[in-house]
Amino acid sequence: MSSISGPLSPSESYRASAERTAEAGTYLGGFVRTLDFELDEFQRLACRSLQEGKGVLVAAPTGAGKTIVGEFAIYLALERNLKAFYTTPIKALSNQKFTELSEKYGAENVGLLTGDTSINGDAPVVVMTTEVLRNMLYADSETLDDLGFVVMDEVHYLADRFRGAVWEEVIIHLPSEVQVASLSATVSNAEEFGAWLDTVRGDTDIIVSEHRPVPLWQHVMVGRDIVDLFAGETTFDEIAPPADAETGAPIPVQDRLTAATKDADGQGFEVNPDLLRMARSEGQQSFTGRFGHGGRSQRRQHRQRTEERARQGAQPGAVRRASRPQVIASLDRQDLLPAITFIFSRAGCDAAVAQCVSSGLWLTTEKEQQIIARRVDEAGQDIPSDDLDVLGFWTWRDGLLRGFAAHHAGMLPTFKEVVEKLFVEGLVKAVFATETLALGVNMPARSVVLEKLDKFNGEAHVDITAGEYTQLTGRAGRRGIDVEGHAVVLWQPGTDPAAVAGLASRRTYPLNSSFRPTYNMSINLLAQFGRARAREILESSFAQFQADRSVVGLAKQVRSREESLAGYAKSMTCHLGDFTEYARLRRELSDAENITSRSKTRAHKSLNEDSLARLMPGDVVDVPGGRAPGPAIVLSSDHSGREPRPAILTLDNQLRRIGTEDLEGPIAPLTRIRIPKSFNAKVPKARRDLASSARNALRENRPPAPGRSTDFGLGSVLPHQEKRITELRRALRAHPCHGCSEREDHARWSERWWKLRRETDALARQIQGRTNTIAKTFDRVCDVLSAYGYLEAGADGRLAISPDGQRLRRIYGEKDLLISQALRLGALNDLDAVEVAALASVLVYQAKREDRGLRPRMPSISLESSVDVVIREWSALEDVEEANKLPLTAEPELGLVWPMYKWAKGKHLQEVLNGTDLAAGDFVRWVKQVIDLLDQLAKIPGLDPRVSRLCAEAISLIRRGVVAYSSVL
């Protein structure tokens, strides 16, 4: 493995110069002559490896110039009359790379293939998403002929929980003669990943660069002042974690902070003492404010004194945070623009632009405004004026003219591409973005600002990791433009400078595989290689490679623990009897007591769940806790076996769901009202009327429906367990060892023995579980496919692919088997093209957790029937998957049905999005995914010609307007 951490020594420079002279007549020499800059040493090493016919893994910081290696692979392919594929994880990056390569090599030589776009697919250089290449490999596409090189950009994406497995599929299945150039962010286990690549792809060189070509300085913005995070001049390269002299492991951040403040020799790094004092001062003030004595008048006097000190220029304990316009103005004054401000919220990004515009701040010159206006008007000239208003075009244009823009997934792709181009050209100076921008889109800036160091991950607010911090701040510093880059964290109440320093200390993150066999992957492997060879291929995955490596360490731990167990057993020997048996009785008694306690808690929860499942629409209940306690009307029942969550309407018109966490005991109806058939929960007046009816029923003390049982069986819980506890206590007292004078000493050794025994057995189970884990999952997937008839036993006993299985081979997606079942059961047979588009959205769309609500009424009876087929089949499939211990297929979502139906009907975008929480960009993205699915279905060999025709017709209906405009600029 080659590792490059900084500038070369004089001798190394001389040797490198001699090597450059020797390579002048090679392909690499020719490539270098096309560049207007010198290659860095890591780039040169990686290019040489490719020239020598090897594969490469290049791991380097963001902005270091990894893509040069990918471009050399393309250069080699063209020089040798071979093809080169450039794969990316996201369409936005594919579009950007397509534009760059088209400008460099000519539009006739470069193609683009994404799920919904196909441009010049037979070109010698094709940019594509990784899924497209995977699909080609399984279909044995002719496009693979003469393929010489594959560049896998952002290959660390294979750790992604949802899509990462695709990278491994491609690496495993690519023909052996294809050279792979894998480009990755800096990861801490590059050597492990490279060793796997070497195993599955052959000779692969690992090139790791720790050096940032543009120094990165770390700051904290306190109020409107930008303060250095570290004392002295400390850059990105200088705060690398030093290794421990004995173990070689990185010294923990906190230890280095402490050492730096004690040591005079400059080892480690030292946080700016002014920031540490400010944090202490703020903490003391917070303590006094929260727990100090004094009434309202004293607090008012304290506030007046603080304001007076601020007017006089004194520094109060608490820091007044700068507004977003003030932050940008401060950066502008210190010549730190252009800047990307990461805000972990789409609404926050849009709000930031609006705040900067309303503040009257301008960052552009008159000439720049003219260029921006021309570019923006060109991008919007083909969009109907009605759609421009819905898309917020004029607000977006106004922000751009002033030098501000947002960048997030809710924007129209066309708008995002305009922002990217204007920012790269230095016309837009301040972009407010979500973290998706850090996924490889080429938008370097002079400065990066982080508003907060925590984000909402869909379930809870969590701190960002050191790896995420490195990825985000890595955008700062434009190579060839900026002398240095700057990362700025905004000071928040409770900010810990030492914690910020820990994030900034360039600790990398490990690359862990997310690979698992899917239905489509498994049936394609079976079709191409048979079961035995398919198992071997899966066992060559990076996931199994990592599992096998971990088993070696686990086995060593097991051996060490077995030796300790023998010593513990000797120490607990008792002269009065078998202390092992006595210890077993003690343990059984403790376990029985714990089980009884847990059983009572579980029984209480079960009663609460039963009471929720019994609720019916129209019941009026009193919710004791949660976000909106008080009386509420049940709008829909929930009889699901796992934690029912009926939908309710509170008397103050809030729609929500209740669960066991909102209850203190079983819940029963207070009264009951009738819900009109025409009731629509989205209409405020209908909600108010229903709440009024509930208030009247409560005032009149109307009884709930007759015959409703409110007996929840609150009787004695588990009496047989109480009896078992009594018997164990009696047996314990009767045992000979009970009277031993050293009983408690023996017991302590016994507890240690049992604890270590449990840990050792758990390690042994881990070893067993990690051995052939991927192949075992594959076997379970095959069992499910056999149960559904996609695999059939042949005359020789081997598994064969059924006609339905051949259809599944051409369906790619997270719900592949469910989609295949929908086709098999005729869910599309009685639909027209508009309804087919709407049904396809059910099989693609994934709502945000907070957006999931009541099941909407379907636009037509035939569509309602088809949706019922899909929901029933999903429920049955989930049961089968649970029984086979496989990951569950996600529940079909109905939130996109109406928008898709209206769009396919030709309605205006305004009408389509009315009454939904969908942003225009989200809608376009989901429509494109529906198009991708419909295109797959239309091309399935042997599918009913009418269904294929309907899918193609549905594509033509929905690929219009903003969806058609937003492919590639």
PDB file of N, CA, C and O in Angstrom, residues 616-623 628-636 646-658 673 675-676 679-695 698 854:
ATOM      1  N   MET A 616     -63.046   2.091  17.754  1.00  0.00           N
ATOM      2  CA  MET A 616     -63.711   2.131  16.452  1.00  0.00           C
ATOM      3  C   MET A 616     -63.900   3.575  16.013  1.00  0.00           C
ATOM      4  O   MET A 616     -63.953   4.489  16.858  1.00  0.00           O
ATOM      5  N   PRO A 617     -63.988   3.817  14.689  1.00  0.00           N
ATOM      6  CA  PRO A 617     -64.229   5.185  14.215  1.00  0.00           C
ATOM      7  C   PRO A 617     -65.491   5.774  14.858  1.00  0.00           C
ATOM      8  O   PRO A 617     -66.535   5.117  14.919  1.00  0.00           O
ATOM      9  N   GLY A 618     -65.384   6.987  15.376  1.00  0.00           N
ATOM     10  CA  GLY A 618     -66.497   7.645  16.048  1.00  0.00           C
ATOM     11  C   GLY A 618     -66.402   7.610  17.554  1.00  0.00           C
ATOM     12  O   GLY A 618     -67.078   8.384  18.250  1.00  0.00           O
ATOM     13  N   ASP A 619     -65.571   6.712  18.104  1.00  0.00           N
ATOM     14  CA  ASP A 619     -65.368   6.686  19.558  1.00  0.00           C
ATOM     15  C   ASP A 619     -64.709   7.990  20.008  1.00  0.00           C
ATOM     16  O   ASP A 619     -63.788   8.486  19.356  1.00  0.00           O
ATOM     17  N   VAL A 620     -65.191   8.513  21.133  1.00  0.00           N
ATOM     18  CA  VAL A 620     -64.561   9.693  21.734  1.00  0.00           C
ATOM     19  C   VAL A 620     -63.835   9.212  22.981  1.00  0.00           C
ATOM     20  O   VAL A 620     -64.441   8.590  23.860  1.00  0.00           O
ATOM     21  N   VAL A 621     -62.529   9.451  23.045  1.00  0.00           N
ATOM     22  CA  VAL A 621     -61.708   8.948  24.140  1.00  0.00           C
ATOM     23  C   VAL A 621     -60.989  10.104  24.817  1.00  0.00           C
ATOM     24  O   VAL A 621     -60.895  11.201  24.272  1.00  0.00           O
ATOM     25  N   ASP A 622     -60.472   9.826  26.006  1.00  0.00           N
ATOM     26  CA  ASP A 622     -59.666  10.819  26.728  1.00  0.00           C
ATOM     27  C   ASP A 622     -58.219  10.317  26.729  1.00  0.00           C
ATOM     28  O   ASP A 622     -57.896   9.330  27.385  1.00  0.00           O
ATOM     29  N   VAL A 623     -57.350  10.970  25.945  1.00  0.00           N
ATOM     30  CA  VAL A 623     -55.948  10.571  25.849  1.00  0.00           C
ATOM     31  C   VAL A 623     -55.200  11.180  27.030  1.00  0.00           C
ATOM     32  O   VAL A 623     -55.139  12.407  27.153  1.00  0.00           O
ATOM     33  N   ALA A 628     -50.581  15.596  22.617  1.00  0.00           N
ATOM     34  CA  ALA A 628     -51.838  16.353  22.656  1.00  0.00           C
ATOM     35  C   ALA A 628     -52.834  15.639  23.562  1.00  0.00           C
ATOM     36  O   ALA A 628     -53.779  15.004  23.092  1.00  0.00           O
ATOM     37  N   PRO A 629     -52.625  15.705  24.887  1.00  0.00           N
ATOM     38  CA  PRO A 629     -53.551  15.021  25.800  1.00  0.00           C
ATOM     39  C   PRO A 629     -54.917  15.687  25.810  1.00  0.00           C
ATOM     40  O   PRO A 629     -55.050  16.873  25.508  1.00  0.00           O
ATOM     41  N   GLY A 630     -55.924  14.893  26.191  1.00  0.00           N
ATOM     42  CA  GLY A 630     -57.284  15.423  26.270  1.00  0.00           C
ATOM     43  C   GLY A 630     -58.233  14.634  25.387  1.00  0.00           C
ATOM     44  O   GLY A 630     -57.853  13.652  24.747  1.00  0.00           O
ATOM     45  N   PRO A 631     -59.511  15.057  25.320  1.00  0.00           N
ATOM     46  CA  PRO A 631     -60.507  14.341  24.514  1.00  0.00           C
ATOM     47  C   PRO A 631     -60.146  14.359  23.033  1.00  0.00           C
ATOM     48  O   PRO A 631     -59.575  15.322  22.526  1.00  0.00           O
ATOM     49  N   ALA A 632     -60.508  13.260  22.341  1.00  0.00           N
ATOM     50  CA  ALA A 632     -60.216  13.146  20.909  1.00  0.00           C
ATOM     51  C   ALA A 632     -61.193  12.168  20.281  1.00  0.00           C
ATOM     52  O   ALA A 632     -61.751  11.297  20.964  1.00  0.00           O
ATOM     53  N   ILE A 633     -61.405  12.316  18.959  1.00  0.00           N
ATOM     54  CA  ILE A 633     -62.304  11.426  18.208  1.00  0.00           C
ATOM     55  C   ILE A 633     -61.458  10.440  17.420  1.00  0.00           C
ATOM     56  O   ILE A 633     -60.496  10.834  16.754  1.00  0.00           O
ATOM     57  N   VAL A 634     -61.800   9.146  17.486  1.00  0.00           N
ATOM     58  CA  VAL A 634     -61.105   8.128  16.701  1.00  0.00           C
ATOM     59  C   VAL A 634     -61.601   8.203  15.259  1.00  0.00           C
ATOM     60  O   VAL A 634     -62.801   8.096  15.000  1.00  0.00           O
ATOM     61  N   LEU A 635     -60.673   8.415  14.311  1.00  0.00           N
ATOM     62  CA  LEU A 635     -61.041   8.522  12.892  1.00  0.00           C
ATOM     63  C   LEU A 635     -60.913   7.202  12.158  1.00  0.00           C
ATOM     64  O   LEU A 635     -61.666   6.922  11.224  1.00  0.00           O
ATOM     65  N   SER A 636     -59.946   6.395  12.553  1.00  0.00           N
ATOM     66  CA  SER A 636     -59.788   5.088  11.900  1.00  0.00           C
ATOM     67  C   SER A 636     -59.235   4.094  12.896  1.00  0.00           C
ATOM     68  O   SER A 636     -58.422   4.444  13.757  1.00  0.00           O
ATOM     69  N   PRO A 646     -54.281   3.818  16.246  1.00  0.00           N
ATOM     70  CA  PRO A 646     -55.438   4.427  15.580  1.00  0.00           C
ATOM     71  C   PRO A 646     -55.242   5.926  15.368  1.00  0.00           C
ATOM     72  O   PRO A 646     -54.572   6.598  16.157  1.00  0.00           O
ATOM     73  N   ALA A 647     -55.833   6.438  14.272  1.00  0.00           N
ATOM     74  CA  ALA A 647     -55.766   7.875  13.976  1.00  0.00           C
ATOM     75  C   ALA A 647     -56.860   8.602  14.747  1.00  0.00           C
ATOM     76  O   ALA A 647     -58.000   8.116  14.853  1.00  0.00           O
ATOM     77  N   ILE A 648     -56.520   9.781  15.289  1.00  0.00           N
ATOM     78  CA  ILE A 648     -57.484  10.550  16.066  1.00  0.00           C
ATOM     79  C   ILE A 648     -57.489  12.005  15.620  1.00  0.00           C
ATOM     80  O   ILE A 648     -56.550  12.481  14.975  1.00  0.00           O
ATOM     81  N   LEU A 649     -58.566  12.694  15.984  1.00  0.00           N
ATOM     82  CA  LEU A 649     -58.670  14.143  15.804  1.00  0.00           C
ATOM     83  C   LEU A 649     -58.916  14.743  17.183  1.00  0.00           C
ATOM     84  O   LEU A 649     -59.912  14.427  17.848  1.00  0.00           O
ATOM     85  N   THR A 650     -58.002  15.587  17.655  1.00  0.00           N
ATOM     86  CA  THR A 650     -58.179  16.220  18.959  1.00  0.00           C
ATOM     87  C   THR A 650     -59.226  17.330  18.845  1.00  0.00           C
ATOM     88  O   THR A 650     -59.542  17.796  17.742  1.00  0.00           O
ATOM     89  N   LEU A 651     -59.742  17.775  19.985  1.00  0.00           N
ATOM     90  CA  LEU A 651     -60.777  18.806  19.960  1.00  0.00           C
ATOM     91  C   LEU A 651     -60.226  20.173  19.555  1.00  0.00           C
ATOM     92  O   LEU A 651     -60.994  21.102  19.305  1.00  0.00           O
ATOM     93  N   ASP A 652     -58.888  20.307  19.507  1.00  0.00           N
ATOM     94  CA  ASP A 652     -58.326  21.546  18.962  1.00  0.00           C
ATOM     95  C   ASP A 652     -57.813  21.326  17.533  1.00  0.00           C
ATOM     96  O   ASP A 652     -56.894  21.989  17.055  1.00  0.00           O
ATOM     97  N   ASN A 653     -58.429  20.306  16.857  1.00  0.00           N
ATOM     98  CA  ASN A 653     -58.289  20.095  15.396  1.00  0.00           C
ATOM     99  C   ASN A 653     -56.923  19.574  14.965  1.00  0.00           C
ATOM    100  O   ASN A 653     -56.513  19.793  13.825  1.00  0.00           O
ATOM    101  N   GLN A 654     -56.216  18.875  15.836  1.00  0.00           N
ATOM    102  CA  GLN A 654     -54.943  18.262  15.428  1.00  0.00           C
ATOM    103  C   GLN A 654     -55.175  16.815  15.001  1.00  0.00           C
ATOM    104  O   GLN A 654     -55.880  16.061  15.667  1.00  0.00           O
ATOM    105  N   LEU A 655     -54.551  16.438  13.857  1.00  0.00           N
ATOM    106  CA  LEU A 655     -54.598  15.060  13.383  1.00  0.00           C
ATOM    107  C   LEU A 655     -53.339  14.345  13.837  1.00  0.00           C
ATOM    108  O   LEU A 655     -52.240  14.851  13.627  1.00  0.00           O
ATOM    109  N   ARG A 656     -53.463  13.184  14.449  1.00  0.00           N
ATOM    110  CA  ARG A 656     -52.290  12.423  14.855  1.00  0.00           C
ATOM    111  C   ARG A 656     -52.693  10.979  15.128  1.00  0.00           C
ATOM    112  O   ARG A 656     -53.857  10.615  14.993  1.00  0.00           O
ATOM    113  N   ARG A 657     -51.709  10.173  15.477  1.00  0.00           N
ATOM    114  CA  ARG A 657     -51.978   8.791  15.868  1.00  0.00           C
ATOM    115  C   ARG A 657     -51.575   8.604  17.329  1.00  0.00           C
ATOM    116  O   ARG A 657     -50.657   9.268  17.806  1.00  0.00           O
ATOM    117  N   ILE A 658     -52.263   7.714  18.038  1.00  0.00           N
ATOM    118  CA  ILE A 658     -51.904   7.442  19.428  1.00  0.00           C
ATOM    119  C   ILE A 658     -51.422   6.006  19.541  1.00  0.00           C
ATOM    120  O   ILE A 658     -51.851   5.118  18.802  1.00  0.00           O
ATOM    121  N   ILE A 673     -69.780   9.279  18.527  1.00  0.00           N
ATOM    122  CA  ILE A 673     -70.500  10.126  17.569  1.00  0.00           C
ATOM    123  C   ILE A 673     -70.435   9.488  16.191  1.00  0.00           C
ATOM    124  O   ILE A 673     -69.626   8.585  15.954  1.00  0.00           O
ATOM    125  N   ILE A 675     -69.452   9.700  12.283  1.00  0.00           N
ATOM    126  CA  ILE A 675     -68.581  10.443  11.358  1.00  0.00           C
ATOM    127  C   ILE A 675     -69.251  10.437   9.984  1.00  0.00           C
ATOM    128  O   ILE A 675     -69.508   9.369   9.423  1.00  0.00           O
ATOM    129  N   PRO A 676     -69.564  11.605   9.430  1.00  0.00           N
ATOM    130  CA  PRO A 676     -70.239  11.647   8.119  1.00  0.00           C
ATOM    131  C   PRO A 676     -69.395  10.952   7.044  1.00  0.00           C
ATOM    132  O   PRO A 676     -68.163  10.992   7.072  1.00  0.00           O
ATOM    133  N   PHE A 679     -66.873  13.076   5.257  1.00  0.00           N
ATOM    134  CA  PHE A 679     -65.825  13.719   6.068  1.00  0.00           C
ATOM    135  C   PHE A 679     -64.465  13.593   5.400  1.00  0.00           C
ATOM    136  O   PHE A 679     -64.053  12.504   4.984  1.00  0.00           O
ATOM    137  N   ASN A 680     -63.751  14.715   5.308  1.00  0.00           N
ATOM    138  CA  ASN A 680     -62.395  14.745   4.746  1.00  0.00           C
ATOM    139  C   ASN A 680     -61.480  15.402   5.781  1.00  0.00           C
ATOM    140  O   ASN A 680     -61.614  16.590   6.076  1.00  0.00           O
ATOM    141  N   ALA A 681     -60.563  14.615   6.316  1.00  0.00           N
ATOM    142  CA  ALA A 681     -59.710  15.104   7.408  1.00  0.00           C
ATOM    143  C   ALA A 681     -58.800  16.253   6.979  1.00  0.00           C
ATOM    144  O   ALA A 681     -58.275  16.980   7.821  1.00  0.00           O
ATOM    145  N   LYS A 682     -58.631  16.440   5.660  1.00  0.00           N
ATOM    146  CA  LYS A 682     -57.750  17.519   5.197  1.00  0.00           C
ATOM    147  C   LYS A 682     -58.461  18.873   5.142  1.00  0.00           C
ATOM    148  O   LYS A 682     -57.815  19.896   4.936  1.00  0.00           O
ATOM    149  N   VAL A 683     -59.777  18.866   5.303  1.00  0.00           N
ATOM    150  CA  VAL A 683     -60.557  20.113   5.225  1.00  0.00           C
ATOM    151  C   VAL A 683     -60.742  20.676   6.645  1.00  0.00           C
ATOM    152  O   VAL A 683     -61.357  20.020   7.497  1.00  0.00           O
ATOM    153  N   PRO A 684     -60.216  21.858   6.935  1.00  0.00           N
ATOM    154  CA  PRO A 684     -60.297  22.413   8.302  1.00  0.00           C
ATOM    155  C   PRO A 684     -61.726  22.522   8.827  1.00  0.00           C
ATOM    156  O   PRO A 684     -61.990  22.235   9.993  1.00  0.00           O
ATOM    157  N   LYS A 685     -62.676  22.952   7.958  1.00  0.00           N
ATOM    158  CA  LYS A 685     -64.064  23.121   8.427  1.00  0.00           C
ATOM    159  C   LYS A 685     -64.659  21.781   8.857  1.00  0.00           C
ATOM    160  O   LYS A 685     -65.362  21.691   9.869  1.00  0.00           O
ATOM    161  N   ALA A 686     -64.359  20.715   8.092  1.00  0.00           N
ATOM    162  CA  ALA A 686     -64.875  19.392   8.450  1.00  0.00           C
ATOM    163  C   ALA A 686     -64.322  18.955   9.802  1.00  0.00           C
ATOM    164  O   ALA A 686     -65.036  18.372  10.628  1.00  0.00           O
ATOM    165  N   ARG A 687     -63.043  19.262  10.067  1.00  0.00           N
ATOM    166  CA  ARG A 687     -62.456  18.910  11.364  1.00  0.00           C
ATOM    167  C   ARG A 687     -63.120  19.677  12.489  1.00  0.00           C
ATOM    168  O   ARG A 687     -63.421  19.118  13.558  1.00  0.00           O
ATOM    169  N   ARG A 688     -63.356  20.982  12.266  1.00  0.00           N
ATOM    170  CA  ARG A 688     -64.001  21.797  13.311  1.00  0.00           C
ATOM    171  C   ARG A 688     -65.403  21.292  13.627  1.00  0.00           C
ATOM    172  O   ARG A 688     -65.808  21.206  14.795  1.00  0.00           O
ATOM    173  N   ASP A 689     -66.169  20.939  12.579  1.00  0.00           N
ATOM    174  CA  ASP A 689     -67.544  20.452  12.780  1.00  0.00           C
ATOM    175  C   ASP A 689     -67.555  19.151  13.573  1.00  0.00           C
ATOM    176  O   ASP A 689     -68.385  18.953  14.470  1.00  0.00           O
ATOM    177  N   LEU A 690     -66.604  18.249  13.245  1.00  0.00           N
ATOM    178  CA  LEU A 690     -66.560  16.971  13.945  1.00  0.00           C
ATOM    179  C   LEU A 690     -66.170  17.178  15.411  1.00  0.00           C
ATOM    180  O   LEU A 690     -66.730  16.548  16.318  1.00  0.00           O
ATOM    181  N   ALA A 691     -65.224  18.070  15.675  1.00  0.00           N
ATOM    182  CA  ALA A 691     -64.820  18.367  17.052  1.00  0.00           C
ATOM    183  C   ALA A 691     -65.993  18.954  17.836  1.00  0.00           C
ATOM    184  O   ALA A 691     -66.177  18.652  19.023  1.00  0.00           O
ATOM    185  N   SER A 692     -66.796  19.800  17.186  1.00  0.00           N
ATOM    186  CA  SER A 692     -67.970  20.394  17.840  1.00  0.00           C
ATOM    187  C   SER A 692     -68.981  19.313  18.224  1.00  0.00           C
ATOM    188  O   SER A 692     -69.560  19.341  19.310  1.00  0.00           O
ATOM    189  N   SER A 693     -69.186  18.334  17.325  1.00  0.00           N
ATOM    190  CA  SER A 693     -70.107  17.230  17.632  1.00  0.00           C
ATOM    191  C   SER A 693     -69.628  16.446  18.850  1.00  0.00           C
ATOM    192  O   SER A 693     -70.430  16.040  19.702  1.00  0.00           O
ATOM    193  N   ALA A 694     -68.307  16.249  18.943  1.00  0.00           N
ATOM    194  CA  ALA A 694     -67.756  15.507  20.077  1.00  0.00           C
ATOM    195  C   ALA A 694     -67.962  16.269  21.384  1.00  0.00           C
ATOM    196  O   ALA A 694     -68.289  15.677  22.421  1.00  0.00           O
ATOM    197  N   ARG A 695     -67.790  17.596  21.342  1.00  0.00           N
ATOM    198  CA  ARG A 695     -67.995  18.401  22.555  1.00  0.00           C
ATOM    199  C   ARG A 695     -69.447  18.270  23.031  1.00  0.00           C
ATOM    200  O   ARG A 695     -69.717  18.143  24.240  1.00  0.00           O
ATOM    201  N   LEU A 698     -70.066  14.929  24.709  1.00  0.00           N
ATOM    202  CA  LEU A 698     -69.472  14.877  26.047  1.00  0.00           C
ATOM    203  C   LEU A 698     -70.314  15.656  27.047  1.00  0.00           C
ATOM    204  O   LEU A 698     -70.502  15.236  28.203  1.00  0.00           O
ATOM    205  N   LEU A 854     -53.745   8.632   6.952  1.00  0.00           N
ATOM    206  CA  LEU A 854     -54.845   7.727   6.660  1.00  0.00           C
ATOM    207  C   LEU A 854     -54.787   7.283   5.205  1.00  0.00           C
ATOM    208  O   LEU A 854     -54.296   7.994   4.336  1.00  0.00           O
TER     209      LEU A 854
END
